PDB file of C-alpha atoms in Angstrom:
ATOM      1  CA  UNK M 166       2.695 -23.707  -0.060  1.00 34.00           C
ATOM      2  CA  UNK M 167      -0.995 -23.804  -1.158  1.00 35.00           C
ATOM      3  CA  UNK M 168      -1.958 -25.420  -4.521  1.00 39.00           C
ATOM      4  CA  UNK M 169      -3.454 -22.072  -5.724  1.00 37.00           C
ATOM      5  CA  UNK M 170      -0.163 -20.497  -4.882  1.00 37.00           C
ATOM      6  CA  UNK M 171       1.576 -23.111  -6.855  1.00 38.00           C
ATOM      7  CA  UNK M 172      -0.488 -22.499  -9.749  1.00 42.00           C
ATOM      8  CA  UNK M 173       0.221 -18.947  -9.709  1.00 40.00           C
ATOM      9  CA  UNK M 174       3.840 -19.361  -9.995  1.00 47.00           C
ATOM     10  CA  UNK M 175       3.069 -21.329 -13.250  1.00 59.00           C
ATOM     11  CA  UNK M 176       5.520 -24.086 -12.665  1.00 69.00           C
ATOM     12  CA  UNK M 177       2.795 -26.554 -11.749  1.00 75.00           C
ATOM     13  CA  UNK M 178       0.037 -28.063 -13.880  1.00 80.00           C
ATOM     14  CA  UNK M 179      -3.005 -29.898 -12.399  1.00 82.00           C
ATOM     15  CA  UNK M 180      -3.304 -33.518 -13.146  1.00 85.00           C
ATOM     16  CA  UNK M 181      -6.041 -36.148 -12.290  1.00 87.00           C
ATOM     17  CA  UNK M 182      -6.695 -39.599 -12.878  1.00 89.00           C
ATOM     18  CA  UNK M 183     -10.079 -41.594 -12.503  1.00 89.00           C
ATOM     19  CA  UNK M 184     -11.072 -45.108 -13.613  1.00 90.00           C
ATOM     20  CA  UNK M 185     -14.093 -47.048 -12.748  1.00 90.00           C
ATOM     21  CA  UNK M 186     -11.934 -50.015 -11.774  1.00 87.00           C
ATOM     22  CA  UNK M 187     -10.976 -50.576  -8.314  1.00 84.00           C
ATOM     23  CA  UNK M 188      -7.115 -50.149  -8.701  1.00 87.00           C
ATOM     24  CA  UNK M 189      -5.854 -47.244 -10.664  1.00 88.00           C
ATOM     25  CA  UNK M 190      -2.078 -47.950  -9.914  1.00 88.00           C
ATOM     26  CA  UNK M 191      -1.161 -49.141 -13.321  1.00 91.00           C
ATOM     27  CA  UNK M 192      -2.889 -46.096 -14.972  1.00 90.00           C
ATOM     28  CA  UNK M 193      -1.167 -43.679 -12.539  1.00 90.00           C
ATOM     29  CA  UNK M 194       2.268 -45.291 -13.306  1.00 90.00           C
ATOM     30  CA  UNK M 195       1.562 -44.814 -17.044  1.00 91.00           C
ATOM     31  CA  UNK M 196       0.771 -41.027 -16.240  1.00 89.00           C
ATOM     32  CA  UNK M 197       3.817 -40.375 -14.198  1.00 89.00           C
ATOM     33  CA  UNK M 198       6.046 -42.111 -16.843  1.00 89.00           C
ATOM     34  CA  UNK M 199       4.484 -39.809 -19.512  1.00 87.00           C
ATOM     35  CA  UNK M 200       4.948 -36.759 -17.450  1.00 86.00           C
ATOM     36  CA  UNK M 201       8.619 -37.893 -16.602  1.00 86.00           C
ATOM     37  CA  UNK M 202       9.454 -38.392 -20.563  1.00 83.00           C
ATOM     38  CA  UNK M 203       8.029 -34.857 -21.242  1.00 82.00           C
ATOM     39  CA  UNK M 204      10.368 -33.134 -18.658  1.00 84.00           C
ATOM     40  CA  UNK M 205       7.959 -32.899 -15.750  1.00 85.00           C
ATOM     41  CA  UNK M 206       7.727 -34.645 -12.503  1.00 83.00           C
ATOM     42  CA  UNK M 207       4.693 -35.932 -10.472  1.00 83.00           C
ATOM     43  CA  UNK M 208       4.559 -34.305  -7.160  1.00 80.00           C
ATOM     44  CA  UNK M 209       2.230 -33.067  -4.292  1.00 68.00           C
ATOM     45  CA  UNK M 210      -0.005 -36.183  -4.490  1.00 77.00           C
ATOM     46  CA  UNK M 211      -3.249 -36.341  -2.724  1.00 81.00           C
ATOM     47  CA  UNK M 212      -4.211 -39.843  -1.471  1.00 81.00           C
ATOM     48  CA  UNK M 213      -6.151 -42.172  -3.901  1.00 84.00           C
ATOM     49  CA  UNK M 214      -9.938 -42.301  -3.325  1.00 82.00           C
ATOM     50  CA  UNK M 215     -11.105 -45.876  -3.643  1.00 77.00           C
ATOM     51  CA  UNK M 216     -14.488 -47.500  -4.628  1.00 76.00           C
ATOM     52  CA  UNK M 217     -13.671 -46.479  -8.178  1.00 82.00           C
ATOM     53  CA  UNK M 218     -10.236 -44.907  -8.323  1.00 79.00           C
ATOM     54  CA  UNK M 219      -9.393 -41.077  -8.270  1.00 85.00           C
ATOM     55  CA  UNK M 220      -6.229 -39.293  -7.489  1.00 81.00           C
ATOM     56  CA  UNK M 221      -5.109 -35.796  -7.938  1.00 82.00           C
ATOM     57  CA  UNK M 222      -1.486 -34.769  -8.538  1.00 81.00           C
ATOM     58  CA  UNK M 223       0.670 -31.928  -9.544  1.00 77.00           C
ATOM     59  CA  UNK M 224       3.003 -31.813 -12.726  1.00 79.00           C
ATOM     60  CA  UNK M 225       5.893 -29.781 -12.147  1.00 77.00           C
ATOM     61  CA  UNK M 226       8.456 -28.077 -14.369  1.00 77.00           C
ATOM     62  CA  UNK M 227      11.391 -25.770 -14.043  1.00 75.00           C
ATOM     63  CA  UNK M 228       9.486 -22.668 -15.188  1.00 77.00           C
ATOM     64  CA  UNK M 229       6.121 -21.802 -16.489  1.00 78.00           C
ATOM     65  CA  UNK M 230       7.155 -21.655 -19.957  1.00 81.00           C
ATOM     66  CA  UNK M 231       8.857 -25.144 -19.651  1.00 80.00           C
ATOM     67  CA  UNK M 232       5.512 -26.504 -18.205  1.00 81.00           C
ATOM     68  CA  UNK M 233       3.700 -25.120 -21.378  1.00 81.00           C
ATOM     69  CA  UNK M 234       6.050 -26.490 -23.778  1.00 83.00           C
ATOM     70  CA  UNK M 235       6.123 -29.803 -22.247  1.00 81.00           C
ATOM     71  CA  UNK M 236       2.395 -29.893 -22.169  1.00 82.00           C
ATOM     72  CA  UNK M 237       2.081 -28.901 -25.804  1.00 83.00           C
ATOM     73  CA  UNK M 238       4.556 -31.653 -26.864  1.00 84.00           C
ATOM     74  CA  UNK M 239       2.564 -34.198 -24.732  1.00 83.00           C
ATOM     75  CA  UNK M 240      -0.696 -33.007 -26.312  1.00 82.00           C
ATOM     76  CA  UNK M 241       0.759 -33.364 -29.962  1.00 79.00           C
ATOM     77  CA  UNK M 242       1.904 -36.701 -29.211  1.00 81.00           C
ATOM     78  CA  UNK M 243      -1.451 -37.979 -27.745  1.00 80.00           C
ATOM     79  CA  UNK M 244      -3.313 -36.411 -30.786  1.00 76.00           C
ATOM     80  CA  UNK M 245      -0.794 -38.419 -33.113  1.00 71.00           C
ATOM     81  CA  UNK M 246      -1.018 -41.517 -31.322  1.00 70.00           C
ATOM     82  CA  UNK M 247      -4.740 -41.324 -30.859  1.00 64.00           C
ATOM     83  CA  UNK M 248      -5.115 -40.787 -34.806  1.00 59.00           C
ATOM     84  CA  UNK M 249      -2.702 -43.925 -35.219  1.00 55.00           C
ATOM     85  CA  UNK M 250      -0.258 -41.797 -37.284  1.00 51.00           C
ATOM     86  CA  UNK M 251       3.591 -41.420 -36.431  1.00 47.00           C
ATOM     87  CA  UNK M 252       5.534 -38.798 -37.822  1.00 45.00           C
ATOM     88  CA  UNK M 253       9.330 -38.986 -38.038  1.00 45.00           C
ATOM     89  CA  UNK M 254       9.822 -35.900 -35.856  1.00 48.00           C
ATOM     90  CA  UNK M 255       7.943 -37.944 -32.807  1.00 49.00           C
ATOM     91  CA  UNK M 256      10.894 -39.066 -30.595  1.00 53.00           C
ATOM     92  CA  UNK M 257      10.581 -42.816 -29.861  1.00 60.00           C
ATOM     93  CA  UNK M 258      11.230 -42.097 -26.364  1.00 61.00           C
ATOM     94  CA  UNK M 259       8.246 -39.784 -26.126  1.00 68.00           C
ATOM     95  CA  UNK M 260       5.831 -41.938 -28.289  1.00 70.00           C
ATOM     96  CA  UNK M 261       6.302 -45.159 -26.140  1.00 78.00           C
ATOM     97  CA  UNK M 262       5.132 -43.864 -22.913  1.00 82.00           C
ATOM     98  CA  UNK M 263       2.245 -42.091 -24.757  1.00 83.00           C
ATOM     99  CA  UNK M 264       1.486 -45.555 -26.358  1.00 85.00           C
ATOM    100  CA  UNK M 265       1.745 -47.194 -23.105  1.00 86.00           C
ATOM    101  CA  UNK M 266      -0.540 -44.804 -21.336  1.00 89.00           C
ATOM    102  CA  UNK M 267      -3.311 -45.229 -23.924  1.00 88.00           C
ATOM    103  CA  UNK M 268      -3.016 -49.038 -23.753  1.00 89.00           C
ATOM    104  CA  UNK M 269      -3.575 -48.853 -19.891  1.00 90.00           C
ATOM    105  CA  UNK M 270      -6.488 -46.630 -20.575  1.00 89.00           C
ATOM    106  CA  UNK M 271      -7.997 -48.915 -23.083  1.00 88.00           C
ATOM    107  CA  UNK M 272      -7.837 -51.721 -20.412  1.00 89.00           C
ATOM    108  CA  UNK M 273      -9.986 -49.426 -18.084  1.00 90.00           C
ATOM    109  CA  UNK M 274     -13.648 -49.754 -18.188  1.00 89.00           C
ATOM    110  CA  UNK M 275     -14.102 -46.003 -18.020  1.00 91.00           C
ATOM    111  CA  UNK M 276     -11.349 -43.350 -17.246  1.00 92.00           C
ATOM    112  CA  UNK M 277     -10.651 -39.720 -17.351  1.00 91.00           C
ATOM    113  CA  UNK M 278      -7.070 -38.566 -17.187  1.00 90.00           C
ATOM    114  CA  UNK M 279      -6.252 -34.879 -16.936  1.00 88.00           C
ATOM    115  CA  UNK M 280      -2.572 -33.743 -17.530  1.00 85.00           C
ATOM    116  CA  UNK M 281      -2.864 -29.904 -17.216  1.00 82.00           C
ATOM    117  CA  UNK M 282      -4.810 -28.679 -20.129  1.00 84.00           C
ATOM    118  CA  UNK M 283      -5.246 -32.064 -21.741  1.00 86.00           C
ATOM    119  CA  UNK M 284      -8.163 -34.435 -20.958  1.00 87.00           C
ATOM    120  CA  UNK M 285      -8.109 -38.181 -22.065  1.00 89.00           C
ATOM    121  CA  UNK M 286     -11.512 -39.693 -21.655  1.00 91.00           C
ATOM    122  CA  UNK M 287     -12.418 -43.332 -22.074  1.00 92.00           C
ATOM    123  CA  UNK M 288     -16.348 -44.287 -21.976  1.00 88.00           C
ATOM    124  CA  UNK M 289     -18.369 -46.885 -23.734  1.00 85.00           C
ATOM    125  CA  UNK M 290     -15.249 -48.154 -25.568  1.00 86.00           C
ATOM    126  CA  UNK M 291     -14.353 -44.811 -27.115  1.00 88.00           C
ATOM    127  CA  UNK M 292     -11.178 -42.655 -26.133  1.00 89.00           C
ATOM    128  CA  UNK M 293     -11.188 -38.880 -26.757  1.00 88.00           C
ATOM    129  CA  UNK M 294      -8.328 -36.555 -26.283  1.00 87.00           C
ATOM    130  CA  UNK M 295      -9.456 -33.127 -25.732  1.00 84.00           C
ATOM    131  CA  UNK M 296      -7.687 -29.686 -24.820  1.00 86.00           C
ATOM    132  CA  UNK M 297      -9.563 -27.773 -22.175  1.00 85.00           C
ATOM    133  CA  UNK M 298      -9.648 -23.924 -21.923  1.00 85.00           C
ATOM    134  CA  UNK M 299      -8.524 -22.024 -18.810  1.00 85.00           C
ATOM    135  CA  UNK M 300     -12.378 -21.507 -17.915  1.00 86.00           C
ATOM    136  CA  UNK M 301     -13.274 -25.238 -18.401  1.00 87.00           C
ATOM    137  CA  UNK M 302     -10.263 -26.021 -16.226  1.00 85.00           C
ATOM    138  CA  UNK M 303     -11.476 -23.563 -13.536  1.00 85.00           C
ATOM    139  CA  UNK M 304     -14.962 -25.190 -13.605  1.00 87.00           C
ATOM    140  CA  UNK M 305     -13.387 -28.798 -13.643  1.00 84.00           C
ATOM    141  CA  UNK M 306     -11.248 -27.821 -10.431  1.00 82.00           C
ATOM    142  CA  UNK M 307     -14.416 -26.239  -8.803  1.00 85.00           C
ATOM    143  CA  UNK M 308     -16.790 -29.131  -9.691  1.00 84.00           C
ATOM    144  CA  UNK M 309     -15.132 -32.269  -8.232  1.00 80.00           C
ATOM    145  CA  UNK M 310     -17.680 -34.750  -9.958  1.00 86.00           C
ATOM    146  CA  UNK M 311     -16.767 -33.839 -13.606  1.00 87.00           C
ATOM    147  CA  UNK M 312     -13.239 -35.352 -13.476  1.00 87.00           C
ATOM    148  CA  UNK M 313     -14.645 -38.526 -11.852  1.00 88.00           C
ATOM    149  CA  UNK M 314     -17.254 -39.349 -14.322  1.00 90.00           C
ATOM    150  CA  UNK M 315     -16.355 -39.856 -18.071  1.00 91.00           C
ATOM    151  CA  UNK M 316     -19.833 -39.315 -19.225  1.00 91.00           C
ATOM    152  CA  UNK M 317     -20.255 -36.039 -17.393  1.00 91.00           C
ATOM    153  CA  UNK M 318     -16.759 -34.681 -18.408  1.00 90.00           C
ATOM    154  CA  UNK M 319     -17.611 -35.492 -22.091  1.00 89.00           C
ATOM    155  CA  UNK M 320     -20.972 -33.854 -21.916  1.00 90.00           C
ATOM    156  CA  UNK M 321     -19.411 -30.854 -20.267  1.00 90.00           C
ATOM    157  CA  UNK M 322     -16.811 -30.246 -22.761  1.00 87.00           C
ATOM    158  CA  UNK M 323     -19.162 -31.038 -25.721  1.00 85.00           C
ATOM    159  CA  UNK M 324     -21.712 -28.578 -24.623  1.00 84.00           C
ATOM    160  CA  UNK M 325     -18.998 -25.949 -23.679  1.00 71.00           C
ATOM    161  CA  UNK M 326     -17.284 -26.186 -27.154  1.00 67.00           C
ATOM    162  CA  UNK M 327     -20.648 -26.053 -28.974  1.00 64.00           C
ATOM    163  CA  UNK M 328     -21.345 -22.666 -27.281  1.00 59.00           C
ATOM    164  CA  UNK M 329     -23.986 -24.015 -25.043  1.00 47.00           C
ATOM    165  CA  UNK M 330     -22.394 -23.468 -21.771  1.00 47.00           C
ATOM    166  CA  UNK M 331     -23.058 -25.914 -18.861  1.00 42.00           C
ATOM    167  CA  UNK M 332     -26.417 -25.182 -17.449  1.00 37.00           C
ATOM    168  CA  UNK M 333     -26.495 -28.038 -15.163  1.00 38.00           C
ATOM    169  CA  UNK M 334     -23.623 -30.306 -13.713  1.00 39.00           C
ATOM    170  CA  UNK M 335     -26.197 -33.177 -12.952  1.00 40.00           C
ATOM    171  CA  UNK M 336     -25.130 -36.379 -14.389  1.00 42.00           C
ATOM    172  CA  UNK M 337     -26.146 -36.387 -18.176  1.00 42.00           C
ATOM    173  CA  UNK M 338     -28.313 -38.798 -20.038  1.00 45.00           C
ATOM    174  CA  UNK M 339     -26.146 -41.275 -21.769  1.00 44.00           C
ATOM    175  CA  UNK M 340     -28.335 -41.201 -24.918  1.00 46.00           C
ATOM    176  CA  UNK M 341     -27.420 -37.555 -25.188  1.00 43.00           C
ATOM    177  CA  UNK M 342     -23.952 -38.551 -26.045  1.00 46.00           C
ATOM    178  CA  UNK M 343     -24.874 -40.372 -28.993  1.00 44.00           C
ATOM    179  CA  UNK M 344     -26.946 -37.454 -30.762  1.00 43.00           C
TER     180      UNK M 344
END
């Protein structure tokens, strides 16, 4: 079965991991643990690209509704953990792997982690969690350098959310991120 056919079935969500460091295996392990805790499994992995470190994989659930529900729960846990807030309804079993993922990301020089419609970006010491639209996801799938460069990914998402659209996918000027 081809990747696009798996997406159409709705049981699969694309995921990718990028780090500027040479070895992303610890980051990948944290991502797989988070997926597992939220009822998804990592499957159909592509080989890691070395130099920096980039790997694509697919998160799979039992059906499309389960994938959407699990990703929504994961998104909420990332938002709460990123804000430093814990609420009583966050299950400890789900908060711990998210915290572990964020700890591993914080150890990276630069990183981009995509879990379905959730993008976690680390650049210049800052960690940002973003939910992407279907259109943004499609552009990221077609444009392989966006998920491999935190600055480009952040600029792309910032420009798109401000209604500017992406006119160029060239590497952005780093000073533009501090406007």
